[in-house]
Amino acid sequence: MTTLLRRILTYPWRRLQMARVGRGFSVHSPFAYHFIHFVLRETAPYYCFRDQVVSRAERRLFRVVNHFGPATVAFVGDSAAARRVVGLACPRAAEISDPALADFVFVAAGSPLPAAFRVLYAAHSPQLPPAAMTFTNGRTLIAVRRPSLPPQSFRLHF
């Protein structure tokens, strides 16, 4: 009962902290600041948003894929809409079946993670995966693995 009460009492503080980090306060990494402001929080219209990319989650996926421009993509779970959005954002990306070897991995909500992917990303945990910079809002986790990035975790409102 005390953990539930603690969660209820700290909820406003966590929301305020997420809003501050989402605006760029306490973000010291230039990559993270650029990613938060110009990819996750981008509100400018794009020509294909009106016709082909409808929902907010699809728009965010389009911006993330367009920003990274992956050469290989792996999909885990039922993700027909994600395949369509990734195909629009990066038409040259080749789809492969092994998520451990892919440059970009999309995990559909509620799908089980493959064993090789679970080793890389600590099994659906929004905690910090090893050697990755993570951005989460509590429901969605975006993990960026690059050798030049420090392992940091950002809790945002997006």
Short mmCIF file of N, CA and C in Angstrom, two decimals:
data_model
loop_
_atom_site.label_atom_id
_atom_site.label_comp_id
_atom_site.label_asym_id
_atom_site.label_seq_id
_atom_site.Cartn_x
_atom_site.Cartn_y
_atom_site.Cartn_z
N MET A 1 0.81 -1.19 0.00
CA MET A 1 0.00 0.00 0.00
C MET A 1 0.86 1.27 0.00
N THR A 2 2.00 1.21 0.62
CA THR A 2 2.84 2.41 0.68
C THR A 2 3.40 2.77 -0.68
N THR A 3 3.70 1.78 -1.52
CA THR A 3 4.21 2.10 -2.85
C THR A 3 3.12 2.75 -3.70
N LEU A 4 1.88 2.28 -3.56
CA LEU A 4 0.78 2.90 -4.30
C LEU A 4 0.56 4.33 -3.84
N LEU A 5 0.59 4.54 -2.54
CA LEU A 5 0.43 5.89 -2.00
C LEU A 5 1.58 6.80 -2.44
N ARG A 6 2.78 6.27 -2.47
CA ARG A 6 3.94 7.04 -2.91
C ARG A 6 3.80 7.43 -4.38
N ARG A 7 3.32 6.49 -5.20
CA ARG A 7 3.11 6.80 -6.62
C ARG A 7 2.08 7.90 -6.81
N ILE A 8 1.00 7.82 -6.05
CA ILE A 8 -0.06 8.83 -6.17
C ILE A 8 0.44 10.20 -5.74
N LEU A 9 1.20 10.24 -4.66
CA LEU A 9 1.69 11.51 -4.16
C LEU A 9 2.79 12.12 -5.02
N THR A 10 3.60 11.29 -5.67
CA THR A 10 4.70 11.81 -6.50
C THR A 10 4.31 12.02 -7.94
N TYR A 11 3.09 11.67 -8.34
CA TYR A 11 2.66 11.81 -9.73
C TYR A 11 2.78 13.25 -10.24
N PRO A 12 2.28 14.27 -9.50
CA PRO A 12 2.43 15.64 -10.02
C PRO A 12 3.88 16.06 -10.19
N TRP A 13 4.75 15.65 -9.29
CA TRP A 13 6.18 15.99 -9.39
C TRP A 13 6.80 15.34 -10.63
N ARG A 14 6.45 14.07 -10.89
CA ARG A 14 7.00 13.40 -12.07
C ARG A 14 6.51 14.06 -13.36
N ARG A 15 5.25 14.47 -13.41
CA ARG A 15 4.73 15.15 -14.60
C ARG A 15 5.43 16.48 -14.83
N LEU A 16 5.66 17.23 -13.76
CA LEU A 16 6.38 18.50 -13.87
C LEU A 16 7.81 18.27 -14.35
N GLN A 17 8.45 17.24 -13.83
CA GLN A 17 9.82 16.93 -14.24
C GLN A 17 9.86 16.51 -15.72
N MET A 18 8.88 15.70 -16.16
CA MET A 18 8.83 15.29 -17.56
C MET A 18 8.63 16.50 -18.47
N ALA A 19 7.80 17.44 -18.05
CA ALA A 19 7.56 18.64 -18.86
C ALA A 19 8.81 19.49 -18.96
N ARG A 20 9.56 19.63 -17.85
CA ARG A 20 10.78 20.43 -17.87
C ARG A 20 11.83 19.79 -18.77
N VAL A 21 12.05 18.48 -18.66
CA VAL A 21 13.04 17.80 -19.48
C VAL A 21 12.61 17.84 -20.94
N GLY A 22 11.30 17.72 -21.19
CA GLY A 22 10.78 17.78 -22.55
C GLY A 22 10.99 19.13 -23.22
N ARG A 23 11.19 20.18 -22.45
CA ARG A 23 11.45 21.51 -22.99
C ARG A 23 12.95 21.78 -23.13
N GLY A 24 13.80 20.88 -22.62
CA GLY A 24 15.24 21.05 -22.77
C GLY A 24 15.98 21.35 -21.50
N PHE A 25 15.27 21.60 -20.40
CA PHE A 25 15.95 21.84 -19.13
C PHE A 25 16.60 20.55 -18.64
N SER A 26 17.77 20.64 -18.11
CA SER A 26 18.57 19.53 -17.55
C SER A 26 19.02 18.52 -18.61
N VAL A 27 18.98 18.88 -19.88
CA VAL A 27 19.49 18.02 -20.94
C VAL A 27 20.84 18.60 -21.36
N HIS A 28 21.91 17.87 -21.05
CA HIS A 28 23.25 18.37 -21.32
C HIS A 28 23.88 17.77 -22.56
N SER A 29 23.24 16.79 -23.15
CA SER A 29 23.77 16.16 -24.35
C SER A 29 23.25 16.91 -25.59
N PRO A 30 24.13 17.36 -26.46
CA PRO A 30 23.66 18.04 -27.68
C PRO A 30 22.80 17.13 -28.55
N PHE A 31 23.16 15.84 -28.64
CA PHE A 31 22.35 14.90 -29.43
C PHE A 31 20.95 14.79 -28.86
N ALA A 32 20.85 14.62 -27.52
CA ALA A 32 19.54 14.46 -26.89
C ALA A 32 18.70 15.72 -27.03
N TYR A 33 19.30 16.88 -26.86
CA TYR A 33 18.56 18.14 -27.00
C TYR A 33 18.01 18.28 -28.43
N HIS A 34 18.84 18.01 -29.41
CA HIS A 34 18.41 18.09 -30.81
C HIS A 34 17.30 17.06 -31.09
N PHE A 35 17.47 15.85 -30.58
CA PHE A 35 16.48 14.80 -30.81
C PHE A 35 15.14 15.15 -30.17
N ILE A 36 15.17 15.69 -28.95
CA ILE A 36 13.93 16.06 -28.26
C ILE A 36 13.22 17.20 -28.98
N HIS A 37 13.96 18.25 -29.34
CA HIS A 37 13.33 19.43 -29.91
C HIS A 37 12.96 19.30 -31.38
N PHE A 38 13.81 18.69 -32.16
CA PHE A 38 13.59 18.70 -33.60
C PHE A 38 13.06 17.40 -34.17
N VAL A 39 12.93 16.36 -33.34
CA VAL A 39 12.37 15.11 -33.82
C VAL A 39 11.11 14.75 -33.03
N LEU A 40 11.23 14.58 -31.72
CA LEU A 40 10.08 14.16 -30.93
C LEU A 40 9.02 15.24 -30.78
N ARG A 41 9.43 16.49 -30.59
CA ARG A 41 8.48 17.57 -30.33
C ARG A 41 8.17 18.41 -31.56
N GLU A 42 8.55 17.98 -32.72
CA GLU A 42 8.32 18.72 -33.95
C GLU A 42 6.82 18.80 -34.23
N THR A 43 6.34 19.99 -34.57
CA THR A 43 4.92 20.17 -34.86
C THR A 43 4.67 20.68 -36.28
N ALA A 44 5.71 20.90 -37.04
CA ALA A 44 5.53 21.43 -38.39
C ALA A 44 4.85 20.38 -39.28
N PRO A 45 3.96 20.83 -40.16
CA PRO A 45 3.29 19.89 -41.06
C PRO A 45 4.25 19.34 -42.11
N TYR A 46 3.94 18.15 -42.58
CA TYR A 46 4.73 17.51 -43.61
C TYR A 46 3.76 17.04 -44.68
N TYR A 47 4.19 17.00 -45.92
CA TYR A 47 3.23 16.77 -47.01
C TYR A 47 2.51 15.43 -46.92
N CYS A 48 3.14 14.38 -46.41
CA CYS A 48 2.45 13.08 -46.39
C CYS A 48 1.61 12.89 -45.13
N PHE A 49 1.70 13.79 -44.14
CA PHE A 49 0.91 13.63 -42.94
C PHE A 49 -0.58 13.74 -43.23
N ARG A 50 -0.94 14.59 -44.13
CA ARG A 50 -2.35 14.84 -44.41
C ARG A 50 -3.03 13.61 -45.02
N ASP A 51 -2.34 12.90 -45.89
CA ASP A 51 -2.98 11.83 -46.63
C ASP A 51 -2.66 10.43 -46.09
N GLN A 52 -1.39 10.17 -45.76
CA GLN A 52 -0.99 8.80 -45.50
C GLN A 52 -0.66 8.51 -44.04
N VAL A 53 -0.17 9.48 -43.31
CA VAL A 53 0.20 9.28 -41.91
C VAL A 53 -0.81 10.03 -41.05
N VAL A 54 -1.66 9.29 -40.35
CA VAL A 54 -2.81 9.90 -39.72
C VAL A 54 -2.62 10.11 -38.22
N SER A 55 -2.29 9.07 -37.49
CA SER A 55 -2.27 9.18 -36.02
C SER A 55 -1.00 9.85 -35.51
N ARG A 56 -1.06 10.24 -34.25
CA ARG A 56 0.08 10.90 -33.61
C ARG A 56 1.28 9.95 -33.48
N ALA A 57 1.01 8.69 -33.14
CA ALA A 57 2.08 7.70 -33.01
C ALA A 57 2.75 7.44 -34.36
N GLU A 58 1.97 7.41 -35.42
CA GLU A 58 2.54 7.21 -36.76
C GLU A 58 3.41 8.40 -37.16
N ARG A 59 2.98 9.60 -36.82
CA ARG A 59 3.79 10.78 -37.13
C ARG A 59 5.11 10.76 -36.39
N ARG A 60 5.08 10.35 -35.12
CA ARG A 60 6.30 10.26 -34.34
C ARG A 60 7.23 9.20 -34.93
N LEU A 61 6.69 8.04 -35.30
CA LEU A 61 7.50 6.99 -35.91
C LEU A 61 8.10 7.47 -37.22
N PHE A 62 7.33 8.19 -38.02
CA PHE A 62 7.83 8.73 -39.28
C PHE A 62 9.01 9.67 -39.05
N ARG A 63 8.88 10.58 -38.07
CA ARG A 63 9.96 11.53 -37.78
C ARG A 63 11.22 10.84 -37.28
N VAL A 64 11.05 9.83 -36.41
CA VAL A 64 12.21 9.11 -35.86
C VAL A 64 12.93 8.34 -36.97
N VAL A 65 12.18 7.62 -37.79
CA VAL A 65 12.80 6.85 -38.88
C VAL A 65 13.44 7.79 -39.90
N ASN A 66 12.79 8.88 -40.21
CA ASN A 66 13.34 9.85 -41.16
C ASN A 66 14.62 10.48 -40.62
N HIS A 67 14.68 10.70 -39.31
CA HIS A 67 15.86 11.31 -38.69
C HIS A 67 17.06 10.36 -38.76
N PHE A 68 16.86 9.09 -38.45
CA PHE A 68 17.98 8.15 -38.40
C PHE A 68 18.32 7.56 -39.76
N GLY A 69 17.36 7.42 -40.64
CA GLY A 69 17.61 6.87 -41.97
C GLY A 69 18.29 5.52 -41.93
N PRO A 70 17.68 4.50 -41.30
CA PRO A 70 18.35 3.20 -41.15
C PRO A 70 18.47 2.46 -42.47
N ALA A 71 19.50 1.64 -42.56
CA ALA A 71 19.70 0.80 -43.75
C ALA A 71 18.91 -0.49 -43.62
N THR A 72 18.78 -1.01 -42.40
CA THR A 72 18.03 -2.24 -42.16
C THR A 72 17.02 -2.01 -41.05
N VAL A 73 15.84 -2.64 -41.20
CA VAL A 73 14.75 -2.49 -40.26
C VAL A 73 14.23 -3.88 -39.90
N ALA A 74 13.90 -4.09 -38.61
CA ALA A 74 13.28 -5.34 -38.17
C ALA A 74 11.99 -5.00 -37.44
N PHE A 75 10.95 -5.80 -37.69
CA PHE A 75 9.65 -5.61 -37.04
C PHE A 75 9.37 -6.80 -36.16
N VAL A 76 8.92 -6.55 -34.94
CA VAL A 76 8.56 -7.61 -34.00
C VAL A 76 7.08 -7.45 -33.70
N GLY A 77 6.31 -8.50 -33.96
CA GLY A 77 4.88 -8.46 -33.71
C GLY A 77 4.10 -7.98 -34.92
N ASP A 78 2.79 -7.80 -34.71
CA ASP A 78 1.88 -7.37 -35.76
C ASP A 78 2.03 -5.87 -35.96
N SER A 79 2.58 -5.48 -37.08
CA SER A 79 2.88 -4.06 -37.28
C SER A 79 2.70 -3.65 -38.74
N ALA A 80 1.50 -3.85 -39.27
CA ALA A 80 1.24 -3.49 -40.66
C ALA A 80 1.31 -1.98 -40.86
N ALA A 81 0.76 -1.22 -39.91
CA ALA A 81 0.80 0.24 -40.02
C ALA A 81 2.23 0.75 -39.89
N ALA A 82 3.00 0.13 -39.02
CA ALA A 82 4.41 0.55 -38.85
C ALA A 82 5.22 0.25 -40.10
N ARG A 83 4.96 -0.87 -40.75
CA ARG A 83 5.66 -1.20 -42.01
C ARG A 83 5.36 -0.14 -43.07
N ARG A 84 4.11 0.28 -43.13
CA ARG A 84 3.71 1.29 -44.12
C ARG A 84 4.40 2.63 -43.83
N VAL A 85 4.43 3.03 -42.55
CA VAL A 85 5.04 4.31 -42.18
C VAL A 85 6.55 4.28 -42.40
N VAL A 86 7.20 3.19 -42.04
CA VAL A 86 8.65 3.07 -42.25
C VAL A 86 8.96 3.06 -43.74
N GLY A 87 8.10 2.42 -44.53
CA GLY A 87 8.28 2.43 -45.98
C GLY A 87 8.16 3.82 -46.58
N LEU A 88 7.29 4.64 -46.02
CA LEU A 88 7.16 6.03 -46.48
C LEU A 88 8.35 6.87 -46.04
N ALA A 89 8.80 6.69 -44.80
CA ALA A 89 9.87 7.52 -44.25
C ALA A 89 11.23 7.16 -44.84
N CYS A 90 11.48 5.89 -45.03
CA CYS A 90 12.80 5.46 -45.52
C CYS A 90 12.60 4.31 -46.52
N PRO A 91 12.29 4.63 -47.76
CA PRO A 91 11.96 3.58 -48.72
C PRO A 91 13.13 2.66 -49.07
N ARG A 92 14.36 3.08 -48.84
CA ARG A 92 15.52 2.24 -49.16
C ARG A 92 15.89 1.26 -48.06
N ALA A 93 15.23 1.33 -46.92
CA ALA A 93 15.54 0.45 -45.80
C ALA A 93 15.11 -0.98 -46.12
N ALA A 94 16.04 -1.91 -45.94
CA ALA A 94 15.76 -3.33 -46.19
C ALA A 94 15.22 -3.96 -44.91
N GLU A 95 14.18 -4.77 -45.05
CA GLU A 95 13.61 -5.44 -43.88
C GLU A 95 14.32 -6.76 -43.65
N ILE A 96 14.82 -6.96 -42.42
CA ILE A 96 15.47 -8.22 -42.05
C ILE A 96 14.71 -8.83 -40.89
N SER A 97 14.94 -10.12 -40.65
CA SER A 97 14.17 -10.81 -39.62
C SER A 97 14.85 -10.82 -38.26
N ASP A 98 16.15 -10.61 -38.19
CA ASP A 98 16.86 -10.67 -36.92
C ASP A 98 16.98 -9.27 -36.30
N PRO A 99 16.27 -9.01 -35.18
CA PRO A 99 16.32 -7.67 -34.59
C PRO A 99 17.68 -7.31 -34.00
N ALA A 100 18.49 -8.30 -33.66
CA ALA A 100 19.80 -8.02 -33.08
C ALA A 100 20.75 -7.41 -34.10
N LEU A 101 20.50 -7.63 -35.39
CA LEU A 101 21.38 -7.12 -36.44
C LEU A 101 20.85 -5.87 -37.12
N ALA A 102 19.63 -5.49 -36.81
CA ALA A 102 18.99 -4.37 -37.51
C ALA A 102 19.45 -3.03 -36.96
N ASP A 103 19.45 -2.02 -37.83
CA ASP A 103 19.76 -0.65 -37.42
C ASP A 103 18.58 -0.02 -36.68
N PHE A 104 17.35 -0.40 -37.05
CA PHE A 104 16.15 0.13 -36.43
C PHE A 104 15.20 -1.02 -36.17
N VAL A 105 14.68 -1.11 -34.94
CA VAL A 105 13.77 -2.19 -34.57
C VAL A 105 12.47 -1.58 -34.07
N PHE A 106 11.36 -2.03 -34.63
CA PHE A 106 10.04 -1.61 -34.16
C PHE A 106 9.40 -2.78 -33.45
N VAL A 107 9.02 -2.58 -32.19
CA VAL A 107 8.36 -3.62 -31.39
C VAL A 107 6.91 -3.19 -31.22
N ALA A 108 5.99 -4.00 -31.75
CA ALA A 108 4.57 -3.69 -31.63
C ALA A 108 4.13 -3.85 -30.17
N ALA A 109 3.14 -3.09 -29.79
CA ALA A 109 2.65 -3.12 -28.41
C ALA A 109 2.10 -4.51 -28.08
N GLY A 110 2.54 -5.05 -26.95
CA GLY A 110 2.05 -6.35 -26.49
C GLY A 110 2.73 -7.55 -27.11
N SER A 111 3.70 -7.36 -27.96
CA SER A 111 4.36 -8.52 -28.57
C SER A 111 5.54 -8.97 -27.72
N PRO A 112 5.78 -10.28 -27.66
CA PRO A 112 6.93 -10.76 -26.88
C PRO A 112 8.24 -10.47 -27.61
N LEU A 113 9.26 -10.19 -26.85
CA LEU A 113 10.55 -9.89 -27.43
C LEU A 113 11.33 -11.16 -27.73
N PRO A 114 12.04 -11.22 -28.86
CA PRO A 114 12.91 -12.36 -29.13
C PRO A 114 14.06 -12.42 -28.13
N ALA A 115 14.65 -13.60 -27.96
CA ALA A 115 15.70 -13.79 -26.95
C ALA A 115 16.90 -12.90 -27.20
N ALA A 116 17.36 -12.79 -28.45
CA ALA A 116 18.54 -11.97 -28.75
C ALA A 116 18.25 -10.50 -28.46
N PHE A 117 17.04 -10.07 -28.73
CA PHE A 117 16.67 -8.68 -28.49
C PHE A 117 16.50 -8.41 -26.99
N ARG A 118 16.02 -9.42 -26.25
CA ARG A 118 15.85 -9.28 -24.81
C ARG A 118 17.19 -9.08 -24.12
N VAL A 119 18.22 -9.74 -24.61
CA VAL A 119 19.55 -9.56 -24.05
C VAL A 119 20.03 -8.14 -24.28
N LEU A 120 19.76 -7.58 -25.45
CA LEU A 120 20.19 -6.22 -25.75
C LEU A 120 19.43 -5.17 -24.95
N TYR A 121 18.13 -5.36 -24.79
CA TYR A 121 17.29 -4.32 -24.22
C TYR A 121 16.50 -4.70 -22.98
N ALA A 122 17.01 -5.44 -22.10
CA ALA A 122 16.47 -5.67 -20.76
C ALA A 122 14.95 -5.85 -20.71
N ALA A 123 14.39 -6.56 -21.63
CA ALA A 123 13.01 -7.05 -21.63
C ALA A 123 11.93 -6.06 -21.21
N HIS A 124 11.58 -5.14 -22.08
CA HIS A 124 10.48 -4.18 -21.90
C HIS A 124 10.68 -3.23 -20.73
N SER A 125 11.82 -3.24 -20.14
CA SER A 125 12.05 -2.38 -18.99
C SER A 125 12.35 -0.97 -19.46
N PRO A 126 11.66 0.04 -18.91
CA PRO A 126 11.99 1.42 -19.28
C PRO A 126 13.25 1.92 -18.58
N GLN A 127 13.93 1.04 -17.87
CA GLN A 127 15.21 1.41 -17.25
C GLN A 127 16.25 1.54 -18.35
N LEU A 128 17.40 2.00 -17.98
CA LEU A 128 18.47 2.27 -18.93
C LEU A 128 19.06 0.98 -19.49
N PRO A 129 18.92 0.70 -20.79
CA PRO A 129 19.62 -0.43 -21.38
C PRO A 129 21.11 -0.14 -21.45
N PRO A 130 21.94 -1.15 -21.44
CA PRO A 130 23.38 -0.90 -21.51
C PRO A 130 23.76 -0.30 -22.86
N ALA A 131 24.61 0.69 -22.83
CA ALA A 131 25.16 1.35 -24.03
C ALA A 131 24.08 1.91 -24.94
N ALA A 132 23.06 2.54 -24.36
CA ALA A 132 22.00 3.15 -25.17
C ALA A 132 21.50 4.41 -24.48
N MET A 133 21.05 5.35 -25.30
CA MET A 133 20.39 6.54 -24.80
C MET A 133 18.90 6.30 -25.01
N THR A 134 18.11 6.41 -23.94
CA THR A 134 16.69 6.09 -24.04
C THR A 134 15.84 7.32 -23.81
N PHE A 135 14.70 7.33 -24.48
CA PHE A 135 13.69 8.37 -24.34
C PHE A 135 12.38 7.64 -24.12
N THR A 136 11.69 7.92 -23.01
CA THR A 136 10.44 7.22 -22.71
C THR A 136 9.41 8.18 -22.14
N ASN A 137 8.15 7.83 -22.38
CA ASN A 137 7.05 8.57 -21.75
C ASN A 137 6.23 7.64 -20.86
N GLY A 138 6.76 6.48 -20.55
CA GLY A 138 6.06 5.52 -19.73
C GLY A 138 5.35 4.45 -20.54
N ARG A 139 5.00 4.74 -21.78
CA ARG A 139 4.35 3.77 -22.66
C ARG A 139 5.24 3.39 -23.83
N THR A 140 5.96 4.33 -24.36
CA THR A 140 6.81 4.12 -25.52
C THR A 140 8.27 4.29 -25.11
N LEU A 141 9.11 3.39 -25.58
CA LEU A 141 10.54 3.48 -25.30
C LEU A 141 11.29 3.59 -26.62
N ILE A 142 12.08 4.64 -26.77
CA ILE A 142 12.94 4.80 -27.94
C ILE A 142 14.37 4.68 -27.43
N ALA A 143 15.07 3.66 -27.88
CA ALA A 143 16.46 3.45 -27.46
C ALA A 143 17.36 3.65 -28.67
N VAL A 144 18.37 4.49 -28.50
CA VAL A 144 19.31 4.80 -29.57
C VAL A 144 20.67 4.25 -29.16
N ARG A 145 21.16 3.28 -29.92
CA ARG A 145 22.47 2.70 -29.62
C ARG A 145 23.48 3.24 -30.63
N ARG A 146 24.38 4.04 -30.16
CA ARG A 146 25.49 4.54 -30.98
C ARG A 146 26.74 4.55 -30.11
N PRO A 147 27.89 4.22 -30.69
CA PRO A 147 29.11 4.18 -29.87
C PRO A 147 29.50 5.53 -29.30
N SER A 148 29.13 6.60 -29.94
CA SER A 148 29.53 7.94 -29.48
C SER A 148 28.62 8.51 -28.40
N LEU A 149 27.47 7.86 -28.13
CA LEU A 149 26.52 8.39 -27.16
C LEU A 149 26.74 7.80 -25.78
N PRO A 150 26.63 8.62 -24.74
CA PRO A 150 26.72 8.08 -23.38
C PRO A 150 25.42 7.40 -22.99
N PRO A 151 25.47 6.40 -22.12
CA PRO A 151 24.21 5.77 -21.68
C PRO A 151 23.46 6.68 -20.73
N GLN A 152 22.37 7.26 -21.20
CA GLN A 152 21.53 8.15 -20.41
C GLN A 152 20.08 7.81 -20.64
N SER A 153 19.24 8.16 -19.69
CA SER A 153 17.82 7.91 -19.80
C SER A 153 17.06 9.21 -19.59
N PHE A 154 16.11 9.51 -20.48
CA PHE A 154 15.31 10.73 -20.38
C PHE A 154 13.84 10.33 -20.32
N ARG A 155 13.13 10.83 -19.32
CA ARG A 155 11.68 10.61 -19.19
C ARG A 155 10.99 11.88 -19.66
N LEU A 156 10.26 11.78 -20.76
CA LEU A 156 9.68 12.95 -21.41
C LEU A 156 8.17 12.82 -21.54
N HIS A 157 7.55 13.89 -21.94
CA HIS A 157 6.14 13.88 -22.29
C HIS A 157 6.06 14.13 -23.80
N PHE A 158 5.82 13.06 -24.57
CA PHE A 158 5.68 13.20 -26.03
C PHE A 158 4.54 12.35 -26.53
#
